[in-house]
Coordinates of C-alpha atoms in Angstrom, one line a residue:
G2 CA 0.0 -0.1 0.0
L3 CA 0.9 3.6 0.5
K4 CA 3.1 2.9 3.4
E5 CA 5.2 0.4 1.5
G6 CA 5.5 2.9 -1.3
R7 CA 6.8 5.5 1.1
V8 CA 9.3 3.2 2.5
K9 CA 10.4 2.2 -1.1
A10 CA 10.6 5.8 -2.3
A11 CA 12.7 6.7 0.9
E12 CA 15.3 4.2 0.0
F13 CA 16.1 6.2 -3.0
G14 CA 17.3 9.0 -0.6
Q15 CA 20.4 6.8 0.0
G16 CA 21.3 6.6 -3.7
V17 CA 19.9 5.4 -7.0
D18 CA 21.2 2.0 -8.2
K19 CA 22.4 1.3 -11.7
S20 CA 19.1 -0.5 -12.8
M21 CA 16.9 2.5 -11.8
K22 CA 19.3 5.0 -13.5
E23 CA 19.1 2.8 -16.7
A24 CA 15.2 2.8 -16.3
L25 CA 15.1 6.6 -16.0
E26 CA 17.0 7.1 -19.4
G27 CA 14.8 8.8 -21.8
T28 CA 12.5 10.4 -19.1
K29 CA 12.4 13.8 -17.6
I30 CA 13.3 12.3 -14.2
S31 CA 17.0 12.5 -13.1
A32 CA 18.6 10.2 -10.6
D33 CA 19.6 13.4 -8.6
Q34 CA 16.0 14.5 -8.5
L35 CA 14.8 11.0 -7.4
E36 CA 17.5 11.0 -4.7
K37 CA 16.3 14.4 -3.4
W38 CA 12.6 13.2 -3.5
G39 CA 13.7 10.0 -1.6
Q40 CA 15.3 12.2 1.1
S41 CA 12.2 14.2 1.5
V42 CA 10.1 11.2 1.8
A43 CA 12.3 9.7 4.4
K44 CA 11.9 13.0 6.5
G45 CA 8.2 12.8 6.3
G46 CA 5.7 15.5 7.1
K47 CA 4.6 18.1 4.5
E48 CA 7.9 17.8 2.7
G49 CA 7.5 14.0 2.3
S50 CA 4.1 14.3 1.3
A51 CA 4.8 16.9 -1.4
A52 CA 7.7 14.7 -2.6
M53 CA 5.3 11.8 -3.0
T54 CA 3.1 14.1 -5.1
E55 CA 5.9 15.2 -7.2
I56 CA 7.0 11.5 -7.8
A57 CA 3.5 10.6 -8.9
K58 CA 3.3 13.6 -11.3
A59 CA 6.7 12.7 -12.8
L60 CA 5.8 9.1 -13.1
A61 CA 2.5 10.1 -14.9
S62 CA 4.3 12.3 -17.3
I63 CA 6.3 9.3 -18.7
E64 CA 4.6 8.6 -22.1
D65 CA 6.0 5.1 -22.6
E66 CA 3.6 2.9 -20.7
T67 CA 6.1 0.0 -20.3
K68 CA 8.8 2.4 -19.0
R69 CA 6.2 4.1 -16.7
N70 CA 5.2 0.6 -15.3
E71 CA 8.8 -0.5 -14.8
I72 CA 9.9 2.8 -12.9
G73 CA 6.6 2.7 -10.9
V74 CA 7.3 -0.9 -9.7
K75 CA 10.9 0.1 -8.9
L76 CA 9.7 3.2 -6.9
F77 CA 6.6 1.8 -5.2
G78 CA 7.0 -2.1 -5.2
R79 CA 4.6 -4.5 -6.9

């Protein structure tokens, strides 16, 4: 659920692995931005909530459905 998604997203605050960097290629999402969002999510509160919203908007902006699904699973789990 949402809690699992927050935990998963917060993990990216510690760095973005190679497979996620490869998945992000061709999108408007940078590994640095994802790491910043992850740090905000880990902090929680309004900042974390805002970061989750930004992540969702960025994910929705990915036109390639397969890539969007792949990144969504990596971000939020199954």
